[in-house]
Coordinates of C-alpha atoms in Angstrom, one line a residue:
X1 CA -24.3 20.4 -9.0
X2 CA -28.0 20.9 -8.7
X3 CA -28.9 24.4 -7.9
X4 CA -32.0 26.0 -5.9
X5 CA -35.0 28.0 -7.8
X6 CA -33.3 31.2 -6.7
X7 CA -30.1 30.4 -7.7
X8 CA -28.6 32.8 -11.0
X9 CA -27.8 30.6 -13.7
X10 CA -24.1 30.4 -14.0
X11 CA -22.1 29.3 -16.8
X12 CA -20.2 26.0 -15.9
X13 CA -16.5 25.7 -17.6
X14 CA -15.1 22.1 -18.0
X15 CA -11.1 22.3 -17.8
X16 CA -9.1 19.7 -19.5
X17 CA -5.6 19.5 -17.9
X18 CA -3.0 19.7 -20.8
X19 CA -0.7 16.6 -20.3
X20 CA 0.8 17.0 -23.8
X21 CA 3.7 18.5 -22.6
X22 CA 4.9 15.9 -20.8
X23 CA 4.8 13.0 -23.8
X24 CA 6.6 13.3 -27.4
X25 CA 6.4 16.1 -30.0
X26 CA 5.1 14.9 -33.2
X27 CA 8.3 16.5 -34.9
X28 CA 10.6 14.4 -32.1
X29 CA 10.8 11.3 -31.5
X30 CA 12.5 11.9 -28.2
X31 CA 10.9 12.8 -25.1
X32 CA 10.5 16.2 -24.7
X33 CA 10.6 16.0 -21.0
X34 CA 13.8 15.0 -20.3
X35 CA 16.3 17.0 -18.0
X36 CA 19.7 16.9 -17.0
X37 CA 20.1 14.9 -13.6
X38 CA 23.6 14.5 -11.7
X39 CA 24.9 11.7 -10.5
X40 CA 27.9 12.3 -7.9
X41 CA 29.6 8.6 -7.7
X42 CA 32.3 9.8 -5.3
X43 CA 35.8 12.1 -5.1
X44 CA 35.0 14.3 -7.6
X45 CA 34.0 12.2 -10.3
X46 CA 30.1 13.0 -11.3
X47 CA 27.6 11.0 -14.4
X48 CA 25.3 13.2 -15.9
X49 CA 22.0 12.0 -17.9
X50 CA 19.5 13.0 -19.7
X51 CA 16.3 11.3 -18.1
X52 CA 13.2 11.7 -16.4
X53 CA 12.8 11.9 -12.3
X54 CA 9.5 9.6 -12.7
X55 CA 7.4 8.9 -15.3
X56 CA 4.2 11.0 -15.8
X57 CA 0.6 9.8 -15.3
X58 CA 0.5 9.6 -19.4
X59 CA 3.6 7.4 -19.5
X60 CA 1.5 5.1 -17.0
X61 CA -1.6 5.2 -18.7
X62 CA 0.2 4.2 -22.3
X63 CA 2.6 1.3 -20.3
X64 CA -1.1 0.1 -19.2
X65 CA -2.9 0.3 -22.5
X66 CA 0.3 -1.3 -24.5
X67 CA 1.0 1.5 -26.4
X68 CA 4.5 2.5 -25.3
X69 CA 6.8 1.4 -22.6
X70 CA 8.8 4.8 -21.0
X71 CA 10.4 2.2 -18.0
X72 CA 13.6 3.1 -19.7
X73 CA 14.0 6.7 -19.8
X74 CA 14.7 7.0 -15.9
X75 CA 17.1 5.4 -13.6
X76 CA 15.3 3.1 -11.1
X77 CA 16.0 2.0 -8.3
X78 CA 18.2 -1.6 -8.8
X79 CA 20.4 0.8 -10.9
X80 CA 21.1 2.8 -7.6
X81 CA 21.6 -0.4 -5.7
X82 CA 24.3 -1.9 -8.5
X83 CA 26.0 1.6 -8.9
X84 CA 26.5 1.6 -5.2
X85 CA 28.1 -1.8 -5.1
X86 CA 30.0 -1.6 -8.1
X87 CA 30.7 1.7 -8.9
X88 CA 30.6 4.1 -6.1
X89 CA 32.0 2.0 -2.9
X90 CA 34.8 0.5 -5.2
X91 CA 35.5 4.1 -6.0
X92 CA 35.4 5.2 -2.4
X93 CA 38.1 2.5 -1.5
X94 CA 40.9 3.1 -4.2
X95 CA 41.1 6.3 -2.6
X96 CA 40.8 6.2 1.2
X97 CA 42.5 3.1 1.2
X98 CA 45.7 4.4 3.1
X99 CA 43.5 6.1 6.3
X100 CA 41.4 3.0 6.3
X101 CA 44.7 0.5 6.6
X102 CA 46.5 2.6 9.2
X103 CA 43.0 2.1 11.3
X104 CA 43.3 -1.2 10.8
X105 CA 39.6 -1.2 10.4
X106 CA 37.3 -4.0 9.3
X107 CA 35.5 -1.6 7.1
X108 CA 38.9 -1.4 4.5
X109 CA 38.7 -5.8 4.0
X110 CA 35.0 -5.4 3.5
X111 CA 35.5 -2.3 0.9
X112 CA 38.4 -4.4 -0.6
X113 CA 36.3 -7.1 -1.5
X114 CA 34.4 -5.4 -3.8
X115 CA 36.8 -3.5 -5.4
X116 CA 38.9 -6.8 -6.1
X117 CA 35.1 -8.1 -7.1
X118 CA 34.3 -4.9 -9.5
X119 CA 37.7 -6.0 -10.8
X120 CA 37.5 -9.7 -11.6
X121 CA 33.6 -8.9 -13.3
X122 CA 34.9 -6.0 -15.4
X123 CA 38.3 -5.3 -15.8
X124 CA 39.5 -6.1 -18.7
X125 CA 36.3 -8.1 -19.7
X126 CA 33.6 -8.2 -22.3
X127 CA 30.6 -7.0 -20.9
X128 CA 26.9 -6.8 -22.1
X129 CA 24.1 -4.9 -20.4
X130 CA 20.7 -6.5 -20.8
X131 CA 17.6 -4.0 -21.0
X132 CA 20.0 -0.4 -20.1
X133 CA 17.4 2.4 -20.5
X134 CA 19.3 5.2 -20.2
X135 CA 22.6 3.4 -19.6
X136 CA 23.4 4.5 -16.3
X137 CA 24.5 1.1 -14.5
X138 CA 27.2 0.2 -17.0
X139 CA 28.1 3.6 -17.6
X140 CA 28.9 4.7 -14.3
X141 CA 31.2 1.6 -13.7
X142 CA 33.2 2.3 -16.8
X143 CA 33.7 5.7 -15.0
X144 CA 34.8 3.9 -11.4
X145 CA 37.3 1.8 -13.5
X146 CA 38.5 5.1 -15.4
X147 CA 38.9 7.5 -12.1
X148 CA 40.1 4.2 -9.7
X149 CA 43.2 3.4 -12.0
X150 CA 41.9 0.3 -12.7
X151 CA 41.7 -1.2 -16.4
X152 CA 38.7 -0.1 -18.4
X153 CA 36.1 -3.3 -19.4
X154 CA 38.4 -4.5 -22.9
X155 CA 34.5 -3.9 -25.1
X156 CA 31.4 -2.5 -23.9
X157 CA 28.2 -3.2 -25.2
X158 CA 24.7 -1.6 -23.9
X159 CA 21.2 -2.9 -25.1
X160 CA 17.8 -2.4 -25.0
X161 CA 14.9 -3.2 -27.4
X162 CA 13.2 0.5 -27.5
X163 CA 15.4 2.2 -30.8
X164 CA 14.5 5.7 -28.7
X165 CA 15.8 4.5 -25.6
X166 CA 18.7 3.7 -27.6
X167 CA 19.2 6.9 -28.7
X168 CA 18.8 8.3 -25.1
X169 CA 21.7 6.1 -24.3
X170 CA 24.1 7.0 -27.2
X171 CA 23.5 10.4 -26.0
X172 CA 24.2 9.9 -22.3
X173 CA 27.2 7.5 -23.5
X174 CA 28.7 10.4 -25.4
X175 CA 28.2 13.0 -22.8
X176 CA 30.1 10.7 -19.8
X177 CA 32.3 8.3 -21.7
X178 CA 33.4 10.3 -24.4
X179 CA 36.2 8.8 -26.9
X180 CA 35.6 5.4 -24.7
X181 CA 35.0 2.9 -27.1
X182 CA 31.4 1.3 -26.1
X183 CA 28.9 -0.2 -28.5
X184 CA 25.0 0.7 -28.0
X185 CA 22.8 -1.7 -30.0
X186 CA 19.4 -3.4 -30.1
X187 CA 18.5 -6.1 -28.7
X188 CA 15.3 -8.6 -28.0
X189 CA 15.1 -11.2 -25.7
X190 CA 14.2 -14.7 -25.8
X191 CA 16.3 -17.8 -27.8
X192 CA 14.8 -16.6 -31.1
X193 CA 15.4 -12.8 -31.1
X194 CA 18.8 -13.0 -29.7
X195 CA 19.9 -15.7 -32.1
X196 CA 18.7 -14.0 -35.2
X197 CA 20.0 -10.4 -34.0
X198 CA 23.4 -11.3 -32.6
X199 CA 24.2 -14.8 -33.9
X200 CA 27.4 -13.8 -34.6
X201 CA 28.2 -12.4 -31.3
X202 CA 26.8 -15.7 -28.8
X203 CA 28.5 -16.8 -25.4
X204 CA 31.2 -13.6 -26.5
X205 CA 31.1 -11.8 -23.1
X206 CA 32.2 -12.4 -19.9
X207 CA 30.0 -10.6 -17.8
X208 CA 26.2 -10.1 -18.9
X209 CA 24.3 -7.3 -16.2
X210 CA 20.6 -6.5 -16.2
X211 CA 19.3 -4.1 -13.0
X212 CA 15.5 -3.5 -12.3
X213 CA 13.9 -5.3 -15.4
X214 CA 11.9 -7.4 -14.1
X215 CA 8.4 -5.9 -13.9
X216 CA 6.6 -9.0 -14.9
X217 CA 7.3 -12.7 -14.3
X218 CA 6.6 -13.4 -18.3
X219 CA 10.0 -11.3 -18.4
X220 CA 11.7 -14.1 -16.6
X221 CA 12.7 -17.1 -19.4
X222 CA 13.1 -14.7 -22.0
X223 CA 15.6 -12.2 -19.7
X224 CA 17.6 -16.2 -18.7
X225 CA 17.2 -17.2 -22.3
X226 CA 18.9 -14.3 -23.8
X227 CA 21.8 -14.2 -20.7
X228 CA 22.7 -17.8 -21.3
X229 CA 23.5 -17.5 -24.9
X230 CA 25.1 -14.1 -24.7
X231 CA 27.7 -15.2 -21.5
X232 CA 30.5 -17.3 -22.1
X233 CA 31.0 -21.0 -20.5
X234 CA 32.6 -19.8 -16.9
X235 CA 31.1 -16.2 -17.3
X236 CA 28.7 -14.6 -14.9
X237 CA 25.5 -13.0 -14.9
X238 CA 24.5 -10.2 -13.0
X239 CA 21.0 -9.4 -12.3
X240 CA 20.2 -6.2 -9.7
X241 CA 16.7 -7.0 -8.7
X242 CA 13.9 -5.5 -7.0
X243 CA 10.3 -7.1 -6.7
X244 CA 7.8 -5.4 -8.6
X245 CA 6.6 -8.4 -10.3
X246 CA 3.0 -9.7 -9.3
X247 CA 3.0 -13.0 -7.5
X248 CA 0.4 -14.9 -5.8
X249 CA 1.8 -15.3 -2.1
X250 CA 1.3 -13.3 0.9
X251 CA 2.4 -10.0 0.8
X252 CA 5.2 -10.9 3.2
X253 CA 6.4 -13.8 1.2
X254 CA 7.3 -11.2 -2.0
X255 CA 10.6 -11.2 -1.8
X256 CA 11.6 -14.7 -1.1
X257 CA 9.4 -15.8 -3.3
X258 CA 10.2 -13.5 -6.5
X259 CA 13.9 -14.6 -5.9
X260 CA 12.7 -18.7 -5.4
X261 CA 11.5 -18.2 -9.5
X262 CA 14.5 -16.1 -10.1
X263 CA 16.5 -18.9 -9.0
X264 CA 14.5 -21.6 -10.5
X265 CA 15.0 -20.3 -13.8
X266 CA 18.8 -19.5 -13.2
X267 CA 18.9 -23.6 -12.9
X268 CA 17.1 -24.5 -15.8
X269 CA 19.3 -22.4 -18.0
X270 CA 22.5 -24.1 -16.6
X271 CA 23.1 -21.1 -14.2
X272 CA 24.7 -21.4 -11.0
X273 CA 24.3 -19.5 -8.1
X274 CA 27.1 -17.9 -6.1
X275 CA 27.3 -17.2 -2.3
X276 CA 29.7 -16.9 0.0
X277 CA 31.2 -19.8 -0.4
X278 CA 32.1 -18.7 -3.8
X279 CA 34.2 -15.6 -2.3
X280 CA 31.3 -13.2 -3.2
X281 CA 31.2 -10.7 0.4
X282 CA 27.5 -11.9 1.1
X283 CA 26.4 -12.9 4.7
X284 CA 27.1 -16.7 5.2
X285 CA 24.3 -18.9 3.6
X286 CA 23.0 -16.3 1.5
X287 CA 22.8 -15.9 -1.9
X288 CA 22.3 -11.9 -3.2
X289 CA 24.0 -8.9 -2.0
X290 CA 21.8 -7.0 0.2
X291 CA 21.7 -3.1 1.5
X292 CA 21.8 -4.6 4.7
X293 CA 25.7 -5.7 4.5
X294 CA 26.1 -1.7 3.1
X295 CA 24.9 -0.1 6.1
X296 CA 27.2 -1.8 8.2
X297 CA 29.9 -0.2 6.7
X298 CA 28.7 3.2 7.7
X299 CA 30.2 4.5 4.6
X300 CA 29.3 8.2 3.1
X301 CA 27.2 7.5 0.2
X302 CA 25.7 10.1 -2.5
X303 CA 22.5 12.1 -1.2
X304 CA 20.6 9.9 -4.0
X305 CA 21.4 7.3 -2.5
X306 CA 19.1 6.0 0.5
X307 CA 20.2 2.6 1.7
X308 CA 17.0 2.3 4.3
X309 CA 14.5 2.8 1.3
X310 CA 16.6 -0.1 -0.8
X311 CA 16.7 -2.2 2.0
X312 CA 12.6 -1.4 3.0
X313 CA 12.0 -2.4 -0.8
X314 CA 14.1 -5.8 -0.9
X315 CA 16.4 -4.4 -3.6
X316 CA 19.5 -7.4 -4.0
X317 CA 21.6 -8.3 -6.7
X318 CA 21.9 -12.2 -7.4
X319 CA 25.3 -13.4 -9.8
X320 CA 25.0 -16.4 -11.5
X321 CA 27.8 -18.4 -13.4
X322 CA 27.1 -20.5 -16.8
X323 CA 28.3 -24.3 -15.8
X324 CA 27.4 -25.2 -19.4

């Protein structure tokens, strides 16, 4: 600032804000930042993680400079939209089941078929979780199945290719699941890295889930590569999506055309997918479960979850089954 003749010559001090507080110590490799955030899924039953609420403008400025990627260390929104669907609202159901028959209501079919499709997915089943972060979408159906009296998934297996956002999900695993058997390993993605990591372990699981991963279209092979040689012939694929990937189209075209290369690449690694033809409770000639078909139900969700805001963002979740 330029100052006039008479002015008294001040002293100018430059303030640096002190952002180190919200990155890593250099004696910890985990983020110092995390804090404990709850997670009510329904009737008393409640996931608790260690994560962050958002990432910090130094987690943004390292994500744009390549130096680190800190996507996984809070629960995003895709997460919410497949806890909903398979967590919480089958949840909700095995317990209100009896008021909701003696209504004779709509609402108990519609909350039926996705408990019965939670079920067929994970009950019993081998299941792999592509990219977890912090673990919360398998995690918190493991917890539906445990608290519904349904069977628990027969092996779990969560993955990511970050070895500290690995150890945020052991720790989050231990703190929810307990003596629950689950596996939390790395894992790469693309043909190469997934054969010469897991070899031993290809087309083992039945149901292969990845929620709010995509960030980037480059993402895309790799992410189909990787589900096509981890899911069984017959097994299905599970991706909970919201656009955040750049495309060149009109801004009104983002969705549909974000899930058009989705669904290209589903074909070209011998994915098929289902509708409602296929007994999967989506709207007639659609392909992807939408908030839409929630809100309908008028059901009481969680205060963290907002189905208006899922909706307003074109948050879905696609299935896919291997015809190899």
């Amino acid at each position: 600032m330029l100052e006039s003749d008479n002015s008294k010559d001040q002293d100018v001090e430059v303030i640096e804000e002190d952002w180190s507080q919200f990155g890593p110590s250099s004696d910890n490799p985990m983020f110092d930042y995390y804090e404990t955030q709850k997670f009510p899924l329904g009737q008393g039953v409640e996931m608790k993680l260690q994560c962050v609420e958002s990432l910090t403008p130094l987690d943004m400025m390292n994500l744009s400079n390549g130096i680190s990627d800190s996507t996984g260390n809070r629960v995003w929104s895709g997460a919410i939209m497949f806890m909903v669907y398979f967590a919480i609202v089958p949840l909700l159901q095995s317990t209100s089941i009896d008021s909701l028959e003696e209504e004779n209501d709509v609402k108990c079919e519609k909350m039926k078929s996705l408990q019965n499709l939670r079920d067929n997915l994970f009950t019993g089943k081998r299941v792999l979780e592509l990219g977890t972060g912090t673990g919360s979408s398998l995690m918190a159906v493991v917890l539906s199945c445990l608290h519904s009296k349904a069977d628990l998934p027969h092996h779990t297996v969560f993955t990511d290719n970050d070895e500290t956002v690995l150890k945020l999900c052991e720790q989050n695993c231990k703190s929810n699941l307990g003596a629950i058997n689950v596996s939390v390993e790395c894992l790469g993605w693309g043909k190469e890295e997934t054969i010469k990591s897991h070899k031993e372990k290809l087309y083992s699981f039945d149901t292969v889930i990845a929620t709010d991963v995509l960030y980037d279209l480059s993402a895309l092979q790799p992410l189909f590569e990787t589900a096509s040689l981890m899911v069984n012939p017959g097994g299905i694929f599970i991706l909970a999506h919201v656009p955040r990937a750049s495309i060149d189209c009109d801004l009104k075209d983002i969705c549909s055309s974000l899930e058009s290369k989705i669904l290209e690449q589903s074909r070209l690694h011998n994915f098929k997918v289902l509708g409602h033809e296929n007994g999967i409770p989506v709207e007639v000639g659609d392909y992807a479960l939408r908030p839409k078909w929630l809100k309908e139900l008028s059901i009481d969700l969680p205060d963290f979850v907002d189905l208006g805001e899922l909706d307003a963002i074109g948050a879905s979740i696609m299935m896919f089954k291997n015809v190899k």
